[in-house]
Coordinates of C-alpha atoms and ligand atoms in Angstrom, one line a residue:
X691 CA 0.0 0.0 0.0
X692 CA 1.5 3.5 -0.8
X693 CA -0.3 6.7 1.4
X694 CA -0.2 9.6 0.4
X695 CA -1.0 13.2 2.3
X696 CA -1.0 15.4 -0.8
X697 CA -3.5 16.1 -3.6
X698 CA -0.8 16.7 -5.9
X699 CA 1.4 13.5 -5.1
X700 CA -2.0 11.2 -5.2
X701 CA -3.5 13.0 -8.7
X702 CA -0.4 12.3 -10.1
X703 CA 0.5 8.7 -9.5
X704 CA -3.5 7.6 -10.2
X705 CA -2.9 9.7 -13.6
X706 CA -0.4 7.3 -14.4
X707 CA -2.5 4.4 -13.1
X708 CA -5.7 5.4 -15.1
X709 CA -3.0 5.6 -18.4
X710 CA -2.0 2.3 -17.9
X711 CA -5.8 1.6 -18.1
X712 CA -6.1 0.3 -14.8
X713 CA -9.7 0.9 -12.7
X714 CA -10.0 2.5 -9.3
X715 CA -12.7 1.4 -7.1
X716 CA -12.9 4.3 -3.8
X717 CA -13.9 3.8 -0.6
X718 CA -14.2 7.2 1.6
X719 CA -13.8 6.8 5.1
X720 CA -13.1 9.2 8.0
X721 CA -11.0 6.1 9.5
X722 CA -11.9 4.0 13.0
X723 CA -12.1 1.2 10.1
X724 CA -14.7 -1.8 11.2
X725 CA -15.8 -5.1 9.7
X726 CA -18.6 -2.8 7.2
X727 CA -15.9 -0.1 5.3
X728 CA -13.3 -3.7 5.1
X729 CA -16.5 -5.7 3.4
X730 CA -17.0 -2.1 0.8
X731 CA -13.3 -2.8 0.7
X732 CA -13.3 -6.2 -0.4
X733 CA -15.5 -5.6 -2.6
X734 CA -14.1 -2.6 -4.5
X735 CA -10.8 -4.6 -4.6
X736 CA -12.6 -7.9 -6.2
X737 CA -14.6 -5.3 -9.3
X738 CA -11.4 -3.0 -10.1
X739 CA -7.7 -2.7 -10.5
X740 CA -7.1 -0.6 -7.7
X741 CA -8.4 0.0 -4.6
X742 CA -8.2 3.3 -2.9
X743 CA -9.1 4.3 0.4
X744 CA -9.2 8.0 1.8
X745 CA -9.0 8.9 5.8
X746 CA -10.3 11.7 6.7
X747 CA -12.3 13.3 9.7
X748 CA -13.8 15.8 7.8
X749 CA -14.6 18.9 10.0
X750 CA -17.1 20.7 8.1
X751 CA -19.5 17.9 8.2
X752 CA -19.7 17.9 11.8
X753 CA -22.0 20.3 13.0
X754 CA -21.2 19.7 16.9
X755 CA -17.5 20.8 17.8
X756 CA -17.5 18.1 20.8
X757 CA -18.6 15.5 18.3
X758 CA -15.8 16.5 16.0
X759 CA -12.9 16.0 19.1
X760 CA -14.5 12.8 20.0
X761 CA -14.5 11.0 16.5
X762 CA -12.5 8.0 17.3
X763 CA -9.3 8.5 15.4
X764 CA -7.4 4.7 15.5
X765 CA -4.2 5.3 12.5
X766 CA -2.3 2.8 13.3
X767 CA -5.2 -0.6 13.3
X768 CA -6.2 1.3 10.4
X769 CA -3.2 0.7 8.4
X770 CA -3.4 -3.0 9.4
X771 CA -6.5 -3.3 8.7
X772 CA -6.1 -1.4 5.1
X773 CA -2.7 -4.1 4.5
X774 CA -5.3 -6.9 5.1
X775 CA -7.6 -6.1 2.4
X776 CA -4.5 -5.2 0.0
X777 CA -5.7 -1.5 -0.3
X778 CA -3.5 -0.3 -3.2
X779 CA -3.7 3.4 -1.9
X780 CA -4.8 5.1 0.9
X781 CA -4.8 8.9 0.6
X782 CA -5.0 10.6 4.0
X783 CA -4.6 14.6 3.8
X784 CA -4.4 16.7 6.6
X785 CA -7.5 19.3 7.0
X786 CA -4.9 22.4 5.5
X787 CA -4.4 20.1 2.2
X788 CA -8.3 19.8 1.8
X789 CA -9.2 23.3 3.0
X790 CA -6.6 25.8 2.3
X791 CA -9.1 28.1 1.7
X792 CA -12.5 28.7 3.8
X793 CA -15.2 26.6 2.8
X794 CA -18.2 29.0 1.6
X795 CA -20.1 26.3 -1.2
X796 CA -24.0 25.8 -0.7
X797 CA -25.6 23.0 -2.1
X798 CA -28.8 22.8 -2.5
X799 CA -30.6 19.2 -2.4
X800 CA -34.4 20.4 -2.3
X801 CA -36.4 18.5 0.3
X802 CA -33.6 15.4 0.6
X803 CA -31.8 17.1 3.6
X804 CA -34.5 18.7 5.1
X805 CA -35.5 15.5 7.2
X806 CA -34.1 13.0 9.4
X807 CA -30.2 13.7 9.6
X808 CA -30.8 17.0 7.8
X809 CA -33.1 17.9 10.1
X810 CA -31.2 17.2 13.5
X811 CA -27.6 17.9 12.0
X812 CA -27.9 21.4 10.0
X813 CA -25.2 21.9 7.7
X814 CA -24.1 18.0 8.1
X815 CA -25.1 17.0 4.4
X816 CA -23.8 19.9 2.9
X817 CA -20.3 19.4 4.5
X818 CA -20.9 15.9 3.5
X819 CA -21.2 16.9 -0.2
X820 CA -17.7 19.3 -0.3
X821 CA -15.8 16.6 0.9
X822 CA -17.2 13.4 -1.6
X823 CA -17.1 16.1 -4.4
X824 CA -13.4 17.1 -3.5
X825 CA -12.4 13.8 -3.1
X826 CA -13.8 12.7 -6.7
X827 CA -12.3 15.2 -8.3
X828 CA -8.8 13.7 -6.5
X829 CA -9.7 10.4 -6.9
X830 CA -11.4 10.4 -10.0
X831 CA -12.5 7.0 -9.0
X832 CA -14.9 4.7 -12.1
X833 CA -16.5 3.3 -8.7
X834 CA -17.3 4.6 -5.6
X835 CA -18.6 2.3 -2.7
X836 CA -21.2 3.3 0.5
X837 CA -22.7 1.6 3.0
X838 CA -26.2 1.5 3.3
X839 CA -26.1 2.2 7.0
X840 CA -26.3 6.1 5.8
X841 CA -29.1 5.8 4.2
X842 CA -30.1 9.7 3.5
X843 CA -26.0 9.8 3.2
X844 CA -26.0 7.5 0.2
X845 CA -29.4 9.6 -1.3
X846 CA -27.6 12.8 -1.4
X847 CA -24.3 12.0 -2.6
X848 CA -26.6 10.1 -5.6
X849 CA -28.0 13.1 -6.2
X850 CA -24.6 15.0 -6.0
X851 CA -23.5 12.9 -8.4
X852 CA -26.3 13.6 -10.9
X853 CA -26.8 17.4 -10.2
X854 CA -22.6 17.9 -10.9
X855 CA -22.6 15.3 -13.7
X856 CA -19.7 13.3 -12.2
X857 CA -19.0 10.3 -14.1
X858 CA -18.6 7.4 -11.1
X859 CA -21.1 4.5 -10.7
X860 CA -22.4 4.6 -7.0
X861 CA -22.3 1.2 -5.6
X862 CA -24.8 1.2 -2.6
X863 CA -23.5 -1.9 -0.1
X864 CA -26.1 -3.3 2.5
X865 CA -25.1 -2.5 6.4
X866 CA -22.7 -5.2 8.0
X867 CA -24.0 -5.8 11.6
X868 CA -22.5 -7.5 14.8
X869 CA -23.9 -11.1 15.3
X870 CA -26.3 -9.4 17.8
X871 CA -27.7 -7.0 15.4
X872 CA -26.1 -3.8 16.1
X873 CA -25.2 -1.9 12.9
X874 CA -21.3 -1.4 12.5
X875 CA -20.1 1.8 13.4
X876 CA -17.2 3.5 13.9
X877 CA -19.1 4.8 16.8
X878 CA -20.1 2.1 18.4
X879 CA -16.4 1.9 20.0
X880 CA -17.4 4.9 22.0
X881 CA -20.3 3.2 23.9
X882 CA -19.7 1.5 27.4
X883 CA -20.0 -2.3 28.0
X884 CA -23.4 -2.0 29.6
X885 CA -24.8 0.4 26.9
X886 CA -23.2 -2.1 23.8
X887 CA -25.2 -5.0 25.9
X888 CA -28.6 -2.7 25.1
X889 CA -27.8 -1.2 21.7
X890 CA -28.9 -4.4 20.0
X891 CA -32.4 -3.1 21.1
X892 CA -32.4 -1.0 17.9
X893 CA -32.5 -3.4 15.1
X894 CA -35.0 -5.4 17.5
X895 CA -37.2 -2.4 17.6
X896 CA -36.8 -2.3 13.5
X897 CA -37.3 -5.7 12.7
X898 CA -40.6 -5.0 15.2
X899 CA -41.4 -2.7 12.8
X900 CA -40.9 -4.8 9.7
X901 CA -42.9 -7.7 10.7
X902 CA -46.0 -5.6 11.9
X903 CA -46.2 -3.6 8.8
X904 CA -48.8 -6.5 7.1
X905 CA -50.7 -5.7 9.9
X906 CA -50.9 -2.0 10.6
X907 CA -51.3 1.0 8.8
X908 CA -48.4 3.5 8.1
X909 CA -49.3 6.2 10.4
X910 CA -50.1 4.0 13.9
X911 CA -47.2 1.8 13.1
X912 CA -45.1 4.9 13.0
X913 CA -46.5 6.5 16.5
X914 CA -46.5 2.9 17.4
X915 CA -42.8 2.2 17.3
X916 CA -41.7 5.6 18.4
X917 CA -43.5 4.7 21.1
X918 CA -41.6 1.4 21.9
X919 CA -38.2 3.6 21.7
X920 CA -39.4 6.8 24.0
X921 CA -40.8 4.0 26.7
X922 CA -37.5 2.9 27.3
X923 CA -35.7 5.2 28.9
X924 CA -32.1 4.3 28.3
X925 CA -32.4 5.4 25.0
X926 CA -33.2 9.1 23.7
X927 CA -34.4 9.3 20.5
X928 CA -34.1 11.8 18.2
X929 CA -36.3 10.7 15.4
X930 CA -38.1 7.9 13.9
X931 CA -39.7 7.8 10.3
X932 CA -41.2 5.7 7.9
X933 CA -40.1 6.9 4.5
X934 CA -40.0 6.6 0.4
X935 CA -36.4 5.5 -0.3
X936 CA -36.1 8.0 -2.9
X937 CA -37.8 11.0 -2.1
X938 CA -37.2 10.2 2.1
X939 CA -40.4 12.0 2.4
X940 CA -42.4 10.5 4.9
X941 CA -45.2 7.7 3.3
X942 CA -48.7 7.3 4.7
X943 CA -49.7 4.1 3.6
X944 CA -48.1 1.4 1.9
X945 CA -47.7 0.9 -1.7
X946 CA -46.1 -2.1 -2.6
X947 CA -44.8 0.0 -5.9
X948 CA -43.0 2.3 -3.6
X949 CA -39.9 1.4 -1.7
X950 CA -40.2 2.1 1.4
X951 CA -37.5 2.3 4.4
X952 CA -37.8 3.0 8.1
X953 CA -35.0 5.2 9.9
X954 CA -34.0 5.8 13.3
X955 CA -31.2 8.3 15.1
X956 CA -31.2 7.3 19.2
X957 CA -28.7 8.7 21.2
X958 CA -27.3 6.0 24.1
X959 CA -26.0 7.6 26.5
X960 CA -23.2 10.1 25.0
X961 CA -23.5 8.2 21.5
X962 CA -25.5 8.9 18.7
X963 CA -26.5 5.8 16.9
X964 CA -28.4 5.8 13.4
X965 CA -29.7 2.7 11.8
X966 CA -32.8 1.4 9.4
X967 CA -34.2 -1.1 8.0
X968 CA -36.0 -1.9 4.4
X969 CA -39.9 -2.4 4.9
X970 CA -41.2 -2.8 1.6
Ligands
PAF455 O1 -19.6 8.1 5.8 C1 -18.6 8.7 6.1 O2 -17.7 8.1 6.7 C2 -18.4 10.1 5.7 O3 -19.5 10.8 5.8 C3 -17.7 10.3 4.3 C4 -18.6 9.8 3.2 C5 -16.4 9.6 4.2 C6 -17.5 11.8 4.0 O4 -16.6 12.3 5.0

């Protein structure tokens, strides 16, 4: 694996790479790597030439300053964990290389980051979207790779994609969880032993939600399960939704036509946890 800290030094040895006509399959992380970014990994490596990995805790997506200092940051099980999977490139700039500049660009994604995430994390999305765009116009990847974990995450940057005409396939990857349930997350190593012994409760209470969905409406199911996660109290949650997988707008019945995908954020203790499940 060769790592690289600078745009210039990276741009310049994938130009040579994409001469030789060799294809480059990108996985963008912000590091504290875990079982889901090594399975988008493996499969990057196994459907193009190169695989190339970027680190980087990208500041302006974090809309919470304490949230920001206490993103796990784990360099050196990274890079082991990167040499396992035979990453051909890892690219891991320093905030000064990315932003030399202030970061002024609005994008504007109509009514996708107005809920959910967007909603409870103003300005999150829109970080989001300077840092993928920056990094494809590094990378210049022909694949990019995202776990589905981030759902709304993995919406916008399609629609990134589309609204700045950038030629990269998106390759959506279904969430990796723990054998208990718990969605992988680079987060989850912030959570004490008794609160990782409860956060399996989350998927329970999704999978709740799937199974009672062909015999409840929308609407009650939707009060109905945001009940079952505000009566227990070791969990706060920020929001729960039912929604159309490609508008996220809210649905109020079901349509087996539409796909349809329920989302959750709970905080746990000092943690915030996000998760969802596919209901139709
Ligand atoms: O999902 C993440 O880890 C980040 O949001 C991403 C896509 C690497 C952008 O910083």
């Amino acid at each position: 694996m060769i790592t690289f800290s600078t745009i210039n030094e990276v741009t310049e040895y994938l130009n040579q790479q994409k001469a030789a006509g060799k294809s480059i399959g990108f996985v963008p992380t912000m590091g504290a790597l875990h079982k889901g970014h090594l399975e988008l990994m493996q499969r990057a490596k196994k459907e193009n030439d190169l695989l190339v990995v970027s680190i980087f805790v990208n500041p302006v997506q974090f809309n919470n300053a304490d949230d920001l200092k206490k993103y796990p940051r784990t360099p050196d099980e990274d890079n082991r964990k990167l040499e396992r999977v035979h990453c051909d490139v890892l690219f891991a700039p320093d905030a000064g290389e990315m932003y030399p500049e202030k970061v002024t660009k609005q994008y504007d994604f109509g009514q996708l980051d107005k809920v959910m995430e967007g909603a409870f994390r103003p300005g999150h999305f829109n970080g989001v979207a300077i840092v993928v765009k920056k990094l494809f116009d590094i990378i210049s990847p022909d694949r990019a790779y995202f776990g589905e974990k981030d759902f709304q995450q993995l919406a916008i940057i399609k629609k990134l994609v589309a609204m700045e005409k950038i030629p990269v396939d998106i390759v959506p990857c279904p969430i990796v969880r723990e054998p208990d349930g718990l969605a992988m997350s680079s987060r989850n190593r912030l959570l004490t032993a008794e609160e990782r012994k409860i956060a399996p409760f989350i998927y329970k209470t999704l999978k709740e939600a799937k199974l009672r969905r062909n015999h409840i409406c929308a609407n009650p199911l939707r009060q109905m399960i945001i009940n079952i996660f505000e009566g227990n109290k070791q969990f706060r949650l920020e929001y729960f939704d039912i929604v159309n997988d490609e508008t996220l707008q809210p649905i109020n019945g079901w349509n087996n036509k539409v796909g349809t995908v329920a989302c959750v954020a709970v905080w746990l203790g000092n943690v915030r946890l996000i998760d969802n499940i596919r209901i139709i």
